[in-house]
Structures are given as C-alpha cells and as structure tokens.
C-alpha cells in the first residue's frame, strides 16, 4: 500500500513572520491526520526556520530546487548536499515554473534528480503538459518524453527514493484543475510506463502526486482515484486550514 503524500509548494511566498504563523497553525491541525506523509517546501531562506518549527512533528521540509553540482562557482545556486545538510528530506525538481519561466530542460532536470538522489534527498519530480499540448492530443507523448529523459540512467533501487508529481501546466495556479478522470488517466499512463521501464514492483510502489489547483473542495474527488497518491499543493498550501483539509482528504 502506498502511503499518501501531501506537500506544500510555497513558491516565492513567505516572510519570517508568515512562516512562523503558518507552521504554528498547521501543526495542531495535522497532528492526528493518520497515515500520511506531509511536507512543506518554503523558499530557501526560510528552510532553516521551517525545520526548527517542525522539529519533533511529523511534518518534513523540502526545498523547491537545487543545482546539480556539489559546490563551486555557481553564484546563486544551492547544491543538493547543502539542502540535505540543512536537514531537508525532499527537493522539488522540474517544476513547470522552472521549466517554462527559467528554461530548465529535461537534461538539466535529469542531472538534478541524479545528484539529489546521490545526496540522499527524495526528489519530487514534476511533469506535465501545456494546454496546447493537451488540446493537440499530445499529453501522453509529452509525459513519455519527460519521464524517459528525466529518469534516464536511474536504477530500480533509486525509484524507492523518488516521488513523481503530475502537474498539468494549464491547471497550475489557474483555479482550473483537471477532473478526477483526466488526472487518473494520466496517472495510470505513468504507472504503466513505470511498469514497462522498471517492472511491477517499482510501478506499484512509486507515489504519484497530482498537482494543479488542488483545493479543499476538489481534493477528495482527485485523491480517491486509484493511481493518485497525494498532492503537490501550491496556492492552498499558504492557508493552514486549506492545506490541512487537503491532508485529511488524502488520508480518507
Ligand atoms: C504547484 O505549485 O505545484 C501547484 C500545483 O500550484 P497550485 O496548487 O497553486 O496550482
């Protein structure tokens, strides 16, 4: 059985005060949530604070990005080893905003995934099609390209330390989520691909989150689909009540 996993991607939002208020409010709300993995992913500057605030709770902390080298002349970048050293469990890699605003390619994403795994982090590997790709019937083609290139060179054993997040780009931050049926169909496709590439044991075990305008009122419909194992939540993760409601929907 796959334990559901709900992660909050705060994106470029937060301040010292807001980090404290949000996490303080969240802790009691999810304390008795049951069998579910929970993470918050603040901007780098607030990772240490989030780690201190979540100490002795079952909320884990992730980073939103990392580079693919260990150290050196990469101004403005943070290595996976640094993310791990700080105390993070997860790192989001290949988020659509990094692909489409910051120009990250499948090849860069693959390097980051490999390096993050080597550093002992759990990558949350994001994939998803653009609206016009969906409208042209190219969703599966895009997903296949992203997983083939993104997971190139990975071994079966690596896959137990990796989470996939299917996030249709047209649903991110738009308030327009995929229907449970649309999301389930792509999740099934990803699981079939995993089966062909890594075998049934991996395909059955890898957690595939859905992301894209997940809110308390649509979470249950999405998270009760057979192949959806949790959510990567953007906007709604900045509201402790909303995020906690999504966590609860994932458990049920
Ligand atoms: C995200 O940032 O990964 C995301 C899914 O954002 P939102 O929930 O705001 O659509």
Tab-separated table of C-alpha atoms and ligand atoms in Angstrom:
chain	number	residue	atom	x	y	z
A	1	UNK	CA	0.000	0.000	0.000
A	2	UNK	CA	1.273	3.444	-0.891
A	3	UNK	CA	1.119	5.978	1.941
A	4	UNK	CA	-0.361	9.226	0.626
A	5	UNK	CA	1.982	12.184	0.469
A	6	UNK	CA	0.878	15.810	0.527
A	7	UNK	CA	3.473	18.521	0.006
A	8	UNK	CA	3.024	22.275	0.039
A	9	UNK	CA	4.975	24.271	-2.521
A	10	UNK	CA	5.047	27.765	-1.107
A	11	UNK	CA	6.771	29.066	-4.269
A	12	UNK	CA	8.194	32.593	-3.791
A	13	UNK	CA	5.892	33.415	-0.879
A	14	UNK	CA	6.640	33.833	2.838
A	15	UNK	CA	8.376	36.007	5.391
A	16	UNK	CA	9.816	35.140	8.794
A	17	UNK	CA	6.510	36.124	10.423
A	18	UNK	CA	4.356	34.278	7.903
A	19	UNK	CA	6.464	31.117	8.109
A	20	UNK	CA	6.062	31.072	11.851
A	21	UNK	CA	2.330	31.763	11.772
A	22	UNK	CA	1.607	29.214	9.038
A	23	UNK	CA	3.565	26.367	10.594
A	24	UNK	CA	2.304	27.093	14.116
A	25	UNK	CA	-1.241	26.914	12.854
A	26	UNK	CA	-0.632	23.837	10.727
A	27	UNK	CA	0.969	21.603	13.372
A	28	UNK	CA	-2.121	21.007	15.549
A	29	UNK	CA	-4.389	20.783	12.505
A	30	UNK	CA	-2.494	17.792	11.049
A	31	UNK	CA	-1.243	16.255	14.283
A	32	UNK	CA	-3.727	13.398	14.217
A	33	UNK	CA	-4.142	13.185	10.469
A	34	UNK	CA	-3.232	9.488	10.399
A	35	UNK	CA	-1.162	7.616	7.862
A	36	UNK	CA	0.014	10.352	5.546
A	37	UNK	CA	3.367	11.947	4.777
A	38	UNK	CA	3.363	15.726	4.933
A	39	UNK	CA	5.943	18.247	3.791
A	40	UNK	CA	6.243	21.989	3.425
A	41	UNK	CA	8.606	23.485	0.848
A	42	UNK	CA	9.362	27.122	1.650
A	43	UNK	CA	11.845	29.330	-0.209
A	44	UNK	CA	15.476	28.512	0.686
A	45	UNK	CA	15.766	31.441	3.116
A	46	UNK	CA	13.024	30.029	5.337
A	47	UNK	CA	14.048	26.363	5.225
A	48	UNK	CA	16.038	26.536	8.470
A	49	UNK	CA	13.226	28.286	10.259
A	50	UNK	CA	10.701	25.744	8.963
A	51	UNK	CA	12.971	22.916	10.113
A	52	UNK	CA	13.212	24.387	13.606
A	53	UNK	CA	9.456	24.977	13.808
A	54	UNK	CA	8.585	21.441	12.648
A	55	UNK	CA	11.116	19.680	14.887
A	56	UNK	CA	9.500	16.767	16.750
A	57	UNK	CA	6.448	16.812	14.485
A	58	UNK	CA	5.775	14.558	11.519
A	59	UNK	CA	5.905	17.465	9.069
A	60	UNK	CA	9.003	17.258	6.894
A	61	UNK	CA	10.656	20.070	4.986
A	62	UNK	CA	11.658	20.193	1.337
A	63	UNK	CA	13.448	22.676	-0.895
A	64	UNK	CA	11.926	23.950	-4.134
A	65	UNK	CA	15.024	23.432	-6.259
A	66	UNK	CA	18.720	22.588	-6.231
A	67	UNK	CA	21.634	22.654	-8.650
A	68	UNK	CA	23.427	19.579	-9.980
A	69	UNK	CA	26.932	20.236	-8.712
A	70	UNK	CA	28.186	19.826	-5.143
A	71	UNK	CA	29.970	23.172	-4.744
A	72	UNK	CA	31.910	25.792	-6.648
A	73	UNK	CA	31.398	28.823	-8.846
A	74	UNK	CA	27.630	28.684	-9.351
A	75	UNK	CA	26.511	32.032	-7.988
A	76	UNK	CA	23.033	31.987	-6.562
A	77	UNK	CA	22.684	28.225	-6.629
A	78	UNK	CA	22.329	25.704	-3.794
A	79	UNK	CA	23.654	22.148	-4.022
A	80	UNK	CA	21.721	19.005	-3.086
A	81	UNK	CA	24.353	18.326	-0.425
A	82	UNK	CA	23.569	21.724	1.139
A	83	UNK	CA	19.842	21.025	1.048
A	84	UNK	CA	20.468	17.691	2.758
A	85	UNK	CA	22.943	19.197	5.225
A	86	UNK	CA	20.368	21.791	6.277
A	87	UNK	CA	18.014	18.940	7.190
A	88	UNK	CA	15.595	18.736	4.282
A	89	UNK	CA	14.040	15.426	3.282
A	90	UNK	CA	12.673	16.405	-0.133
A	91	UNK	CA	13.526	18.610	-3.068
A	92	UNK	CA	11.107	19.623	-5.828
A	93	UNK	CA	12.762	19.169	-9.227
A	94	UNK	CA	11.477	20.159	-12.648
A	95	UNK	CA	8.534	22.255	-11.512
A	96	UNK	CA	6.771	23.721	-14.539
A	97	UNK	CA	7.644	27.252	-13.452
A	98	UNK	CA	11.327	26.301	-13.589
A	99	UNK	CA	10.865	24.548	-16.926
A	100	UNK	CA	8.893	27.310	-18.598
A	101	UNK	CA	9.994	30.540	-16.885
A	102	UNK	CA	13.602	29.622	-16.112
A	103	UNK	CA	14.282	27.420	-19.116
A	104	UNK	CA	15.135	24.132	-17.416
A	105	UNK	CA	15.431	21.284	-19.881
A	106	UNK	CA	14.747	17.581	-19.378
A	107	UNK	CA	18.525	17.069	-19.391
A	108	UNK	CA	19.145	19.585	-16.591
A	109	UNK	CA	16.308	18.047	-14.622
A	110	UNK	CA	17.797	14.573	-15.061
A	111	UNK	CA	21.164	15.770	-13.731
A	112	UNK	CA	19.475	17.374	-10.753
A	113	UNK	CA	17.480	14.230	-9.964
A	114	UNK	CA	20.577	12.045	-10.066
A	115	UNK	CA	22.569	14.414	-7.906
A	116	UNK	CA	19.716	14.848	-5.403
A	117	UNK	CA	19.386	11.070	-5.060
A	118	UNK	CA	23.135	10.719	-4.562
A	119	UNK	CA	22.935	13.337	-1.804
A	120	UNK	CA	20.235	11.326	-0.009
A	121	UNK	CA	17.295	13.571	-0.837
A	122	UNK	CA	13.916	12.424	-2.127
A	123	UNK	CA	13.223	14.279	-5.380
A	124	UNK	CA	9.647	15.286	-6.126
A	125	UNK	CA	9.945	15.048	-9.900
A	126	UNK	CA	7.351	17.262	-11.642
A	127	UNK	CA	5.983	16.556	-15.092
A	128	UNK	CA	3.008	17.822	-17.047
A	129	UNK	CA	1.773	19.050	-20.386
A	130	UNK	CA	0.922	22.560	-21.587
A	131	UNK	CA	-2.649	23.434	-22.557
A	132	UNK	CA	-1.990	23.401	-26.307
A	133	UNK	CA	-0.201	20.051	-25.990
A	134	UNK	CA	-3.308	18.625	-24.322
A	135	UNK	CA	-5.586	20.195	-26.927
A	136	UNK	CA	-3.489	18.671	-29.697
A	137	UNK	CA	-3.812	15.224	-28.081
A	138	UNK	CA	-0.116	15.143	-27.178
A	139	UNK	CA	-0.393	14.651	-23.410
A	140	UNK	CA	0.952	11.096	-23.342
A	141	UNK	CA	3.716	11.953	-25.796
A	142	UNK	CA	4.886	14.838	-23.576
A	143	UNK	CA	4.692	12.774	-20.410
A	144	UNK	CA	6.614	9.958	-22.054
A	145	UNK	CA	9.365	12.344	-23.134
A	146	UNK	CA	9.600	13.914	-19.682
A	147	UNK	CA	9.815	10.616	-17.783
A	148	UNK	CA	12.135	8.962	-20.306
A	149	UNK	CA	14.617	11.836	-20.225
A	150	UNK	CA	14.096	12.870	-16.632
A	151	UNK	CA	14.633	9.373	-15.252
A	152	UNK	CA	17.410	8.383	-17.656
A	153	UNK	CA	20.157	6.367	-16.007
A	154	UNK	CA	18.184	5.636	-12.848
A	155	UNK	CA	18.160	2.122	-11.431
A	156	UNK	CA	15.234	0.220	-9.919
A	157	UNK	CA	16.638	0.872	-6.426
A	158	UNK	CA	16.616	4.652	-6.993
A	159	UNK	CA	12.901	4.600	-7.622
A	160	UNK	CA	12.038	3.836	-3.998
A	161	UNK	CA	13.532	7.251	-3.145
A	162	UNK	CA	11.624	9.299	-5.681
A	163	UNK	CA	8.143	10.783	-5.919
A	164	UNK	CA	6.521	11.851	-9.187
A	165	UNK	CA	4.140	14.809	-9.331
A	166	UNK	CA	1.849	15.011	-12.340
A	167	UNK	CA	1.005	18.674	-12.746
A	168	UNK	CA	-0.765	19.698	-15.952
A	169	UNK	CA	0.644	23.167	-16.591
A	170	UNK	CA	-2.765	24.557	-17.542
A	171	UNK	CA	-4.024	23.684	-14.056
A	172	UNK	CA	-1.218	25.281	-12.022
A	173	UNK	CA	-2.248	28.469	-10.285
A	174	UNK	CA	-5.187	28.911	-12.653
A	175	UNK	CA	-8.015	27.641	-10.477
A	176	UNK	CA	-8.761	25.196	-13.283
A	177	UNK	CA	-7.978	21.697	-12.052
A	178	UNK	CA	-8.024	18.506	-14.080
A	179	UNK	CA	-11.123	16.416	-13.488
A	180	UNK	CA	-10.502	13.317	-11.359
A	181	UNK	CA	-10.947	11.217	-14.525
A	182	UNK	CA	-8.461	13.273	-16.561
A	183	UNK	CA	-5.886	13.106	-13.776
A	184	UNK	CA	-6.428	9.396	-13.139
A	185	UNK	CA	-5.949	8.615	-16.843
A	186	UNK	CA	-2.525	10.273	-16.895
A	187	UNK	CA	-1.515	8.731	-13.557
A	188	UNK	CA	-2.416	5.305	-14.966
A	189	UNK	CA	-0.348	6.050	-18.049
A	190	UNK	CA	2.653	6.992	-15.862
A	191	UNK	CA	2.247	3.814	-13.800
A	192	UNK	CA	2.142	1.700	-16.972
A	193	UNK	CA	5.262	3.450	-18.215
A	194	UNK	CA	6.998	2.723	-14.887
A	195	UNK	CA	5.984	-0.919	-15.205
A	196	UNK	CA	7.498	-1.214	-18.662
A	197	UNK	CA	10.669	0.601	-17.685
A	198	UNK	CA	11.315	-0.669	-14.121
A	199	UNK	CA	8.910	-3.584	-13.527
A	200	UNK	CA	5.776	-4.144	-11.460
A	201	UNK	CA	7.321	-3.775	-8.023
A	202	UNK	CA	8.504	-0.241	-8.805
A	203	UNK	CA	5.309	0.662	-10.624
A	204	UNK	CA	3.195	-0.475	-7.666
A	205	UNK	CA	5.339	1.340	-5.109
A	206	UNK	CA	6.138	4.752	-6.613
A	207	UNK	CA	3.931	7.519	-5.319
A	208	UNK	CA	2.440	9.801	-7.940
A	209	UNK	CA	1.048	13.070	-6.625
A	210	UNK	CA	-1.399	15.238	-8.523
A	211	UNK	CA	-0.800	18.983	-8.605
A	212	UNK	CA	-2.738	21.843	-10.154
A	213	UNK	CA	-5.242	23.996	-8.258
A	214	UNK	CA	-5.919	21.378	-5.589
A	215	UNK	CA	-8.260	22.937	-3.038
A	216	UNK	CA	-10.254	21.555	-0.104
A	217	UNK	CA	-13.395	21.297	-2.241
A	218	UNK	CA	-11.857	19.270	-5.087
A	219	UNK	CA	-9.259	17.287	-3.126
A	220	UNK	CA	-11.416	14.304	-2.259
A	221	UNK	CA	-12.514	13.607	-5.831
A	222	UNK	CA	-8.909	13.682	-7.024
A	223	UNK	CA	-7.240	11.928	-4.117
A	224	UNK	CA	-9.595	8.970	-4.063
A	225	UNK	CA	-8.559	7.953	-7.590
A	226	UNK	CA	-6.718	4.622	-7.693
A	227	UNK	CA	-3.421	5.918	-9.016
A	228	UNK	CA	-3.316	9.293	-7.256
A	229	UNK	CA	-1.241	9.075	-4.088
A	230	UNK	CA	-1.419	12.577	-2.722
A	231	UNK	CA	-0.983	16.131	-3.882
A	232	UNK	CA	1.583	18.789	-4.565
A	233	UNK	CA	-0.250	21.908	-3.453
A	234	UNK	CA	0.701	25.462	-4.398
A	235	UNK	CA	-1.665	28.292	-3.517
A	236	UNK	CA	-3.766	26.362	-0.998
A	237	UNK	CA	-0.662	25.382	0.995
A	238	UNK	CA	-0.312	29.003	2.130
A	239	UNK	CA	-3.502	28.655	4.139
A	240	UNK	CA	-3.109	26.237	7.065
A	241	UNK	CA	-6.822	25.355	7.184
A	242	UNK	CA	-6.952	24.621	3.464
A	243	UNK	CA	-3.718	22.625	3.461
A	244	UNK	CA	-4.869	20.592	6.474
A	245	UNK	CA	-8.198	19.865	4.779
A	246	UNK	CA	-6.309	18.536	1.728
A	247	UNK	CA	-4.116	16.386	4.000
A	248	UNK	CA	-7.266	14.937	5.572
A	249	UNK	CA	-8.811	14.260	2.161
A	250	UNK	CA	-5.657	12.338	1.220
A	251	UNK	CA	-5.979	10.083	4.251
A	252	UNK	CA	-9.607	9.260	3.660
B	1	LIG	C1	2.317	23.936	-7.710
B	1	LIG	O1	2.919	24.977	-7.497
B	1	LIG	O2	2.961	22.885	-7.812
B	1	LIG	C2	0.865	23.978	-7.843
B	1	LIG	C3	0.225	22.879	-8.127
B	1	LIG	O3	0.252	25.190	-7.658
B	1	LIG	P1	-1.345	25.459	-7.448
B	1	LIG	O4	-1.824	24.450	-6.435
B	1	LIG	O5	-1.421	26.849	-6.956
B	1	LIG	O6	-1.984	25.243	-8.772
